Coordinates of C-alpha atoms and ligand atoms in Angstrom, one line a residue:
X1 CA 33.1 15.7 10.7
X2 CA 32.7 11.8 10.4
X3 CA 33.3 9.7 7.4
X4 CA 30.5 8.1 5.7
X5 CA 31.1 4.4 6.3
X6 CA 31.5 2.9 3.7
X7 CA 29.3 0.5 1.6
X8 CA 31.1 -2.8 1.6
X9 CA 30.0 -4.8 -1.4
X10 CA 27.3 -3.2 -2.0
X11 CA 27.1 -0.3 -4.5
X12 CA 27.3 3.0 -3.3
X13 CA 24.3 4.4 -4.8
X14 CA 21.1 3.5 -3.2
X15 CA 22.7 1.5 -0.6
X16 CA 21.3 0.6 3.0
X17 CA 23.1 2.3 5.4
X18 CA 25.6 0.6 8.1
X19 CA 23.8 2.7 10.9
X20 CA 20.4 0.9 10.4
X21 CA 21.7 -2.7 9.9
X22 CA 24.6 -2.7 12.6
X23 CA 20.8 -1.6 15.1
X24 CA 20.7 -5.3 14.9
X25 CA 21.1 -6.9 18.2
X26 CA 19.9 -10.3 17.1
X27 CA 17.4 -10.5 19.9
X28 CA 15.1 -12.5 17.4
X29 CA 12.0 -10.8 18.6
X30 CA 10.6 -10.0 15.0
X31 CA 10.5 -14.1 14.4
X32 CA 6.8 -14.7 15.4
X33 CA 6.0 -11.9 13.3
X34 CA 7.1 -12.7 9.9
X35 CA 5.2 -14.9 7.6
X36 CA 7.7 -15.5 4.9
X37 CA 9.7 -17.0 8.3
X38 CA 6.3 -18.5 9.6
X39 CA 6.5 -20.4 6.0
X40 CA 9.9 -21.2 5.3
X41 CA 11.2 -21.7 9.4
X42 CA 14.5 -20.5 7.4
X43 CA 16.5 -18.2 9.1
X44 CA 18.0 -16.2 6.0
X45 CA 13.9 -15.2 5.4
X46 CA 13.3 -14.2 8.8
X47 CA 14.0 -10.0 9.6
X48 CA 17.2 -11.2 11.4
X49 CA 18.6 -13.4 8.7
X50 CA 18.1 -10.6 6.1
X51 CA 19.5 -8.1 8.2
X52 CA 22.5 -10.1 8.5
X53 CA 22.8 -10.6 4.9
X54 CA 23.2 -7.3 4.3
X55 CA 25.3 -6.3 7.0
X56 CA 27.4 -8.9 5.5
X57 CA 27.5 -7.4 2.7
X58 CA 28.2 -4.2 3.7
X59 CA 31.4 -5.5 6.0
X60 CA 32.3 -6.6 2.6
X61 CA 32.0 -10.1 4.1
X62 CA 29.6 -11.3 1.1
X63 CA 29.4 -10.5 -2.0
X64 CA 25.8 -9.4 -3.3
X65 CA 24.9 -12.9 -4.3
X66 CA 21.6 -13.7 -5.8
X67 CA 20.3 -15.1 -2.1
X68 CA 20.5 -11.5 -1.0
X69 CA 18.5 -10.2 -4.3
X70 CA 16.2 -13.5 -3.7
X71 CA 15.5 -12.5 0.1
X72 CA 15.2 -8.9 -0.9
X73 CA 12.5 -9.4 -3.4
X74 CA 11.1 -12.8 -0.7
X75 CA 10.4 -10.1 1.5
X76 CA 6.6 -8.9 1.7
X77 CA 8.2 -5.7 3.2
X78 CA 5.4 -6.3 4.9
X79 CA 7.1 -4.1 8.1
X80 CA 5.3 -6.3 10.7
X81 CA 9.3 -6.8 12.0
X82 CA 9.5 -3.0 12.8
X83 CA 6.8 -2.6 14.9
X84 CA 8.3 -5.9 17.0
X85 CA 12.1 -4.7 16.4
X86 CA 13.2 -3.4 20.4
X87 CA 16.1 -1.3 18.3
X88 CA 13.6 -0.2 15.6
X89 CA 15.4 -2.3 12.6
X90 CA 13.6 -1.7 9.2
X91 CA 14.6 -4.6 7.7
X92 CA 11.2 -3.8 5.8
X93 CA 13.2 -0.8 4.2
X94 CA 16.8 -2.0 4.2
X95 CA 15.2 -4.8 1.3
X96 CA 13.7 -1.8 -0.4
X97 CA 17.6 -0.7 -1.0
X98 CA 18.8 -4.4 -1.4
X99 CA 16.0 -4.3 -4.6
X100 CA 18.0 -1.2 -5.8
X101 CA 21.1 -3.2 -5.0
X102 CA 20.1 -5.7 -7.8
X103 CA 19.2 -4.1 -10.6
X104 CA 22.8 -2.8 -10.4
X105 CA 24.1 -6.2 -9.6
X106 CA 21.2 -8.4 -11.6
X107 CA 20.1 -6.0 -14.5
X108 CA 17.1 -7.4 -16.2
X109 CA 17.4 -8.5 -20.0
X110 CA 17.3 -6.0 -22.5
X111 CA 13.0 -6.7 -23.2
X112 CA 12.4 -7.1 -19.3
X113 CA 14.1 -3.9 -18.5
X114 CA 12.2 -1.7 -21.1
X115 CA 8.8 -3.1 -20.3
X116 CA 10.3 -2.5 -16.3
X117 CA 10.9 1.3 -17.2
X118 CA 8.1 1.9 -19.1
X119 CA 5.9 0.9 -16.2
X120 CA 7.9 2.4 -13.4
X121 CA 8.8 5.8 -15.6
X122 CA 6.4 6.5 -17.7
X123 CA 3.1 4.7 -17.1
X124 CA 2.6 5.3 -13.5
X125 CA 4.3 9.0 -13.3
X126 CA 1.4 9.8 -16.2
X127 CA -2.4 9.8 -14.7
X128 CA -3.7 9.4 -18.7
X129 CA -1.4 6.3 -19.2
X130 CA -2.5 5.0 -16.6
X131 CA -6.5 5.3 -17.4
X132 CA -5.2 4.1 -20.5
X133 CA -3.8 1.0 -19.5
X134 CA -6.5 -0.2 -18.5
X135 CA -9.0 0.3 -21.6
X136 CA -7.9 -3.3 -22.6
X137 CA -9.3 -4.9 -19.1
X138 CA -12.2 -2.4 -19.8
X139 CA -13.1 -3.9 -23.3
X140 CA -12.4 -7.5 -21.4
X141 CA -15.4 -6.9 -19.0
X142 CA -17.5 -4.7 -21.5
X143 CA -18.0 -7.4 -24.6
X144 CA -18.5 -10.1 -21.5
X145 CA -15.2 -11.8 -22.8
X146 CA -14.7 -12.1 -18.9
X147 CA -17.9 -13.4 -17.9
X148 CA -18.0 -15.7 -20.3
X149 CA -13.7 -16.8 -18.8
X150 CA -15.0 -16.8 -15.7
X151 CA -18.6 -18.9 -15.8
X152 CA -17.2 -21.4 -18.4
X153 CA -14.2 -22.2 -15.8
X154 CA -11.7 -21.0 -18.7
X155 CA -8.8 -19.3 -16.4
X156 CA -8.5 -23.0 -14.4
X157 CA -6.4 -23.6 -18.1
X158 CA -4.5 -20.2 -18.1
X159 CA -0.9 -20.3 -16.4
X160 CA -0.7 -19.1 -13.1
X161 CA 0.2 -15.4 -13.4
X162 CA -2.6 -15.0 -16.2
X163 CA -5.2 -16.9 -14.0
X164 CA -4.3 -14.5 -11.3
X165 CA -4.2 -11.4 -13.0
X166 CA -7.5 -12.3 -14.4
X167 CA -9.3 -13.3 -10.7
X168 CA -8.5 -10.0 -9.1
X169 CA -9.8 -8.0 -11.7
X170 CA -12.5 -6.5 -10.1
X171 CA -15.3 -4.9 -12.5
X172 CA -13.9 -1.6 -13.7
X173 CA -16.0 1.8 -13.7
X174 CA -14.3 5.0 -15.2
X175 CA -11.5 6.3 -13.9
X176 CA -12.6 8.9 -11.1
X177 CA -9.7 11.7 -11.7
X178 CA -11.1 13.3 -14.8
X179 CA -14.5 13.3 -13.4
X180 CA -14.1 14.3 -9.5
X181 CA -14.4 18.5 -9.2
X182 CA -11.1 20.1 -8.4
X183 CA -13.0 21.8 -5.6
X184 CA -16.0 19.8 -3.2
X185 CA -17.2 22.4 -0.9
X186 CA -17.7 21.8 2.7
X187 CA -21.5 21.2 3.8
X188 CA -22.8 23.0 6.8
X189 CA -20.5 24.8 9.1
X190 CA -17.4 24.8 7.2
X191 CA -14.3 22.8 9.5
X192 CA -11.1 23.4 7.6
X193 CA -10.0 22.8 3.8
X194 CA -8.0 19.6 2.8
X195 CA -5.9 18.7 -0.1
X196 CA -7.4 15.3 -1.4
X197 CA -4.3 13.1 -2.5
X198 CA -5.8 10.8 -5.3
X199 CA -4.2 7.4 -5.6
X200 CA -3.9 5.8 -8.9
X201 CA -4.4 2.3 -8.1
X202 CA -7.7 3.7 -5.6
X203 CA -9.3 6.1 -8.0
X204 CA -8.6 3.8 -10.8
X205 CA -9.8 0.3 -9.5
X206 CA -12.0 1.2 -7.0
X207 CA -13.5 5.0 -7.7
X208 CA -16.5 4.9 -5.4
X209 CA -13.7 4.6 -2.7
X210 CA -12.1 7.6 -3.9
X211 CA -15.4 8.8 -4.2
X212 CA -16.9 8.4 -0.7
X213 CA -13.5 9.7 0.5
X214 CA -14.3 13.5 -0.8
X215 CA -18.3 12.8 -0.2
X216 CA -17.2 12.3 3.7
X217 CA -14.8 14.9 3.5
X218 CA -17.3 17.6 2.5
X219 CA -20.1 16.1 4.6
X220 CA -17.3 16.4 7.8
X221 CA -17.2 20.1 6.6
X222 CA -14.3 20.3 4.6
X223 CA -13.6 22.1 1.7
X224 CA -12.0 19.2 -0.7
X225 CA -9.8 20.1 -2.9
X226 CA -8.4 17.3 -5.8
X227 CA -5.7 18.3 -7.7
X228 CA -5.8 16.6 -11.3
X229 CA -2.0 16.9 -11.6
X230 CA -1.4 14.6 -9.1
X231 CA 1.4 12.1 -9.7
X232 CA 1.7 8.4 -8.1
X233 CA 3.2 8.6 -4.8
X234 CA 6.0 6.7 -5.6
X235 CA 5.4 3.8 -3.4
X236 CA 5.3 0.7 -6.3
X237 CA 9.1 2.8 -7.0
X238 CA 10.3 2.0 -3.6
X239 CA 9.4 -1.7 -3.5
X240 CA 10.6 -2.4 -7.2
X241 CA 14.1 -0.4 -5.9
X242 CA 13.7 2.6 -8.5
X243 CA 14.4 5.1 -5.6
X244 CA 15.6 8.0 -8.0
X245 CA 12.0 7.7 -9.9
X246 CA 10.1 7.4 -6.1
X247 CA 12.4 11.0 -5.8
X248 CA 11.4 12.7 -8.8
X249 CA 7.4 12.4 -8.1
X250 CA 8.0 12.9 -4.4
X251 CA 9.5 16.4 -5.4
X252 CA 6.3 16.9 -8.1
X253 CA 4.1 16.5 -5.2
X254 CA 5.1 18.3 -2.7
X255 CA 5.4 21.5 -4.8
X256 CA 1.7 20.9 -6.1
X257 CA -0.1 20.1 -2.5
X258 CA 2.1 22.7 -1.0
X259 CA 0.8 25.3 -3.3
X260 CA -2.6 24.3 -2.6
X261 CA -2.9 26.1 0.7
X262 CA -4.7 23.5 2.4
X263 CA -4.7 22.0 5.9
X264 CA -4.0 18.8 6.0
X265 CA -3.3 16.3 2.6
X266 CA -5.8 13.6 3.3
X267 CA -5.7 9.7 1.4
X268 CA -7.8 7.2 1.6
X269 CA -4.8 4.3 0.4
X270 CA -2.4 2.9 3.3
X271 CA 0.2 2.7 0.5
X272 CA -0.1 5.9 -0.8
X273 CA 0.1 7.1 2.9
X274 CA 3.0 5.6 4.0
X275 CA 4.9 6.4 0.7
X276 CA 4.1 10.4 1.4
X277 CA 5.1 10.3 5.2
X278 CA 8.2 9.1 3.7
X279 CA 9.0 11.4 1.7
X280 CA 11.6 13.7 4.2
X281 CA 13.3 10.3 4.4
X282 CA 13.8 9.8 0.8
X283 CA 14.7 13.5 0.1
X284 CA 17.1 13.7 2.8
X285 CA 19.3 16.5 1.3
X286 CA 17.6 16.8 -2.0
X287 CA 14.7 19.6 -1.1
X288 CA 14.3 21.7 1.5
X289 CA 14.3 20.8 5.1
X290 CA 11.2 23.4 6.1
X291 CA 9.0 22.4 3.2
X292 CA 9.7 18.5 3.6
X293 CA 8.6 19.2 7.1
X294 CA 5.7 21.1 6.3
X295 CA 4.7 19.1 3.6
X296 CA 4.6 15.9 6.6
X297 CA 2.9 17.4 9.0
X298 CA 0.0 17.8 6.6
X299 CA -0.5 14.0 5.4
X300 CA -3.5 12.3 7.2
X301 CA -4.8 8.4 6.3
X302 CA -8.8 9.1 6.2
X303 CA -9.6 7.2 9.3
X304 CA -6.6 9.4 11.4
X305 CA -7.9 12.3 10.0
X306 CA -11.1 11.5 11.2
X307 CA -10.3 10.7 14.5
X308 CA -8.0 13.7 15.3
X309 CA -10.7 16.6 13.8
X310 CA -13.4 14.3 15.5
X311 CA -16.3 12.9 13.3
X312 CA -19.7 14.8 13.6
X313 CA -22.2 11.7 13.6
X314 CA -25.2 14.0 14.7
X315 CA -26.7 12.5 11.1
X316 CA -25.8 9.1 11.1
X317 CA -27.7 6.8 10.1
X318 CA -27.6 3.0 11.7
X319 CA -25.6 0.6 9.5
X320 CA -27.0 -3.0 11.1
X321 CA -24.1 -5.2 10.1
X322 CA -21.3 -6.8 11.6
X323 CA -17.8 -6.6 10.2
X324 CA -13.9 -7.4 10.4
X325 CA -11.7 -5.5 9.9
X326 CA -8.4 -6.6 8.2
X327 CA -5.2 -4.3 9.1
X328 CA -3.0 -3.2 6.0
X329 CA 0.3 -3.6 6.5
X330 CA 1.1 0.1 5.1
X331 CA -1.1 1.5 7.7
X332 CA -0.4 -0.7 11.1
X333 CA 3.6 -1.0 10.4
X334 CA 4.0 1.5 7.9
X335 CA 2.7 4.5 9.7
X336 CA 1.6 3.0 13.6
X337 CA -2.5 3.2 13.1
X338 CA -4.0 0.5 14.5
X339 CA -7.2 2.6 16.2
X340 CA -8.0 5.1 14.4
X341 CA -9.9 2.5 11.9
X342 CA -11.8 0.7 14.3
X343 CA -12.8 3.9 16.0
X344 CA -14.1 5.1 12.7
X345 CA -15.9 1.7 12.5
X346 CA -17.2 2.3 16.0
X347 CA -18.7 5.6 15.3
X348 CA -21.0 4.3 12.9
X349 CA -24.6 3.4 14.8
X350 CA -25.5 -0.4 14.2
X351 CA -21.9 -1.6 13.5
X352 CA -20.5 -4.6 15.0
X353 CA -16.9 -4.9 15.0
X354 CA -15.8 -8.2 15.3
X355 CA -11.7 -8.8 15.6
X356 CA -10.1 -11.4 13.7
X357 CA -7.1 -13.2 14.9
X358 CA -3.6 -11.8 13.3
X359 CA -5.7 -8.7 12.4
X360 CA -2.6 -7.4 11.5
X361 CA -0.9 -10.8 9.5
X362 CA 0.2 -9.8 5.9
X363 CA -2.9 -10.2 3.4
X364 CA 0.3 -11.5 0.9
X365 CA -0.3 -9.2 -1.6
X366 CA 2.4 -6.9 -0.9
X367 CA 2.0 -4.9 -4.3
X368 CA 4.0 -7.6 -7.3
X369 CA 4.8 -10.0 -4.6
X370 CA 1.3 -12.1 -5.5
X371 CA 1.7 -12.4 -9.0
X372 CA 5.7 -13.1 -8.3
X373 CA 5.3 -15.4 -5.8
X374 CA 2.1 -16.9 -6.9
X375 CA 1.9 -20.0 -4.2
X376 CA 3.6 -17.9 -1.3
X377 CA 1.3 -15.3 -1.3
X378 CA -1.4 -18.0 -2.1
X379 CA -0.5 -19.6 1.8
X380 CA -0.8 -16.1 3.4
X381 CA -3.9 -15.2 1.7
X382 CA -5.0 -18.6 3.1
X383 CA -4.0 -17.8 6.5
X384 CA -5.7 -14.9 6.8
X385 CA -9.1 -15.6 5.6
X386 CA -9.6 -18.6 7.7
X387 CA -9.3 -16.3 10.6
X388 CA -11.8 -13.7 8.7
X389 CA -14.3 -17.3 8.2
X390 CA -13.9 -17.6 11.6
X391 CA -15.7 -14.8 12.4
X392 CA -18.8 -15.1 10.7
X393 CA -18.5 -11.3 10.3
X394 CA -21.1 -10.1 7.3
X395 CA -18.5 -7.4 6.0
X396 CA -14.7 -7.5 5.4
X397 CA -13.4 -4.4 5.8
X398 CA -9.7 -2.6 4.8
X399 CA -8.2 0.3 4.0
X400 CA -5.6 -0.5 1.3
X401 CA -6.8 -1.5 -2.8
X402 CA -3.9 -4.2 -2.7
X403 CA -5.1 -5.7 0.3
X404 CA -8.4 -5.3 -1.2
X405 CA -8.0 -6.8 -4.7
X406 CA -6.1 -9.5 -2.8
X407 CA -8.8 -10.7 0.1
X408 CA -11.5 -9.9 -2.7
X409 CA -10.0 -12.6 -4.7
X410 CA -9.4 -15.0 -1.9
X411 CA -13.0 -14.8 -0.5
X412 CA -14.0 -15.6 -4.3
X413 CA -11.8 -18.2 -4.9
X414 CA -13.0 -19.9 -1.2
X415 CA -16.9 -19.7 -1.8
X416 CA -16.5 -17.4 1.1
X417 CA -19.5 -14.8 1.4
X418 CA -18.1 -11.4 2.8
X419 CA -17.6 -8.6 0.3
X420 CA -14.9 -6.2 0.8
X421 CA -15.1 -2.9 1.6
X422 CA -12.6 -0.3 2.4
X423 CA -13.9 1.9 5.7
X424 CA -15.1 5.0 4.0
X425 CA -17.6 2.5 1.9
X426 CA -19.1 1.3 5.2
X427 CA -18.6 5.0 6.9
X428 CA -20.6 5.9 3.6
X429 CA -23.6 4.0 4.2
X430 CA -24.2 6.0 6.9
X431 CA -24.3 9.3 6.0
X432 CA -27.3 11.0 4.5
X433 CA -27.7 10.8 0.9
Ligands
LIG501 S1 15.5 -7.1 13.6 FE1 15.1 -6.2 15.6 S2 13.7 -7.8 16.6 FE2 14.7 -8.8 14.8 S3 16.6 -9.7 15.7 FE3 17.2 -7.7 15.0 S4 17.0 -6.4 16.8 FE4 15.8 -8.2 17.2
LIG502 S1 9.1 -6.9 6.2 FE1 7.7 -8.6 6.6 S2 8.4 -10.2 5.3 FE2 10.0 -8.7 5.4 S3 11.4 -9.4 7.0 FE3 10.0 -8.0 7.9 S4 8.3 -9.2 8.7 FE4 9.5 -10.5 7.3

């Protein structure tokens, strides 16, 4: 039996393993690809330099300084690097474990780390806390206390963070999850019957998403079925490096989707999706090989889904707009689906897809990153939309409510004139009402 190399310097829980850094061959091939290198042309924020951080670390060649926790939290984990990577190099993931790394080695303060479990371990794992963060931002838009922020040029005086939080605040509806029927039958012939995975951020900030989801669902001929139990997937867990919590919910979900008897698990949030395929990675030993297996081969992003059953257009009607479509990072890196979008964008009569360059460049959200990194994510943003301006498109289209709060807030904050919308609110303007 071999040993299990050891950890270095780093701590042995939670740590990146040797196997994955030492894949490394230093071939510099992920370069091109990375914006925080694109920005910085500093080889310690390129996938290469921060994979040979941490194999320093591990050779016990470096301590865990705080330019390993700076890099780790730097990173978009974007995973752009892993789809260039020859070897297949995560460096994405390998600064998920370095963020684990340093809250061992850099423990918040005693108020920073209450406020930082309370969100990771109690708000998000509860649906009603949640909905009940947000009454405040409810009130905020409901007594036209942000109208009156917005028109009278109030946030320019707010610090940054504030003045951010406050533009990407789109206006809030109520929360879908209490609302949405536990079970949507299929119209027509009846396809198949699918477990609707409801994301908190989606369902929350952007219902009619999460709405138009199940509406296409049952219009496709499936049987929808939304469990109200549902916990966060865990993926905000994994980038702040609170693994064991990501664990916990993983194992809450599988047992309630799994008992569901569906077909497939479908989401309509690129995050959300690429959190759940992870879940037989993050369980490793801790559940059951068959059931971590089964419970994978179920999840389906909407537009995959789509695109494998095959989407009955017979009563389509024509959509006459033209549209780009940005790619999340958590659906092209994070789980390989570059098509399957724009063939659901193709199916829809009248539709003009129009590329954009770096269709698949880091939006700079990357879940905290934009409020942590305020003038980073600020370039990246930037980036991007001049290659959505350059193509006159009338719609932007995504598939991820990060990516959408983000470019919604950047094509504000420009005087740019495409709305966002995520690709079941374009594929939903097509069916029949
Ligand atoms: S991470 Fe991959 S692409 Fe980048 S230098 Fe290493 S082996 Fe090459
Ligand atoms: S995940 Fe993105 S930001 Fe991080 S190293 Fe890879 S390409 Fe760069």
């Amino acid at each position: 039996m071999s040993e299990q190399p050891p950890a270095g310097n780093f701590h042995p829980q939670d740590a990146p393993s040797y196997e994955s850094i030492l894949q490394c061959m230093r071939c510099g091939f992920c370069l091109a690809v990375c914006p925080t290198y694109a920005l910085t042309n500093r080889e310690r924020s390129s996938p290469r330099g921060r994979a040979a951080l941490a194999r320093a670390v591990t050779e016990g060649k470096l301590e865990f300084t705080s330019v390993v926790r700076d890099e780790a939290f730097l990173c978009l984990d974007c995973k752009a690097c892993s789809t260039a990577c020859p070897s297949g190099v995560r460096v994405g993931t390998i600064m998920e474990f370095c963020r684990s790394q340093a809250q061992i080695f850099y423990p918040p303060s005693l108020p920073a780390g209450m406020l930082r479990d309370f969100i990771l371990k109690r708000m998000l794992p509860t649906p009603a806390l949640m909905e009940a963060s947000m009454l405040p931002a409810r009130l905020y838009q409901r007594i036209g206390l942000q109208w009156a922020v917005r028109h009278l040029g109030v946030n320019r005086f707010l610090p940054g963070v504030l003045a951010k939080m406050e533009g990407i605040l789109p206006t809030l509806a109520p929360p879908l999850r209490l609302e949405i029927p536990e079970l949507i039958p299929a119209q027509g012939p009846k396809r198949g019957r699918v477990g609707f995975f409801l994301g908190c951020a989606m369902s929350l900030v952007f219902p009619e998403v999460s709405r138009q989801t199940a509406r296409i669902l049952s219009q496709q001929g499936f049987d929808v079925v939304t469990p109200k139990e549902v916990k966060c997937c865990g993926a905000p867990h994994l980038a702040e490096g609170d693994r064991e919590t990501a664990r916990r919910l993983a194992l809450i979900n599988i047992d309630l989707f799994l008992a569901l008897d569906v077909d497939f698990i479908v989401t309509d949030c690129a995050g959300c999706g690429c959190a759940l395929k992870e879940y037989e990675e993050i369980l490793e030993d801790r559940a059951d090989h068959e059931r971590l297996r089964l419970f994978r081969s179920k999840i389906r992003d909407i537009s995959e889904f789509l695109v494998e059953v095959g989407i009955r257009t017979e009563a389509f009607r024509p959509v006459p707009l033209s549209v780009t479509y940005h790619e999340p990072c958590h659906l092209v890196h994070g789980q390989g689906l570059s098509k399957p979008p724009r063939q659901v964008i193709r199916a829809i009569p009248g539709v003009e897809l129009r590329e954009m360059k770096e269709s698949s460049w880091c939006c700079g959200m990357a879940g905290s990153f934009a409020l942590k990194e305020l003038e980073t994510s600020r370039r990246i943003l930037e980036r991007k939309l001049a290659n959505v301006r350059d193509t006159d498109a009338d719609i932007l289209v995504t598939a991820n409510p990060g990516c959408h709060l983000q470019l919604a807030w950047g094509v504000r904050e420009l005087g740019m004139k495409q709305p966002v919308w995520h690709v079941v609110e374009l594929l939903g303007r097509s069916l029949p009402s």
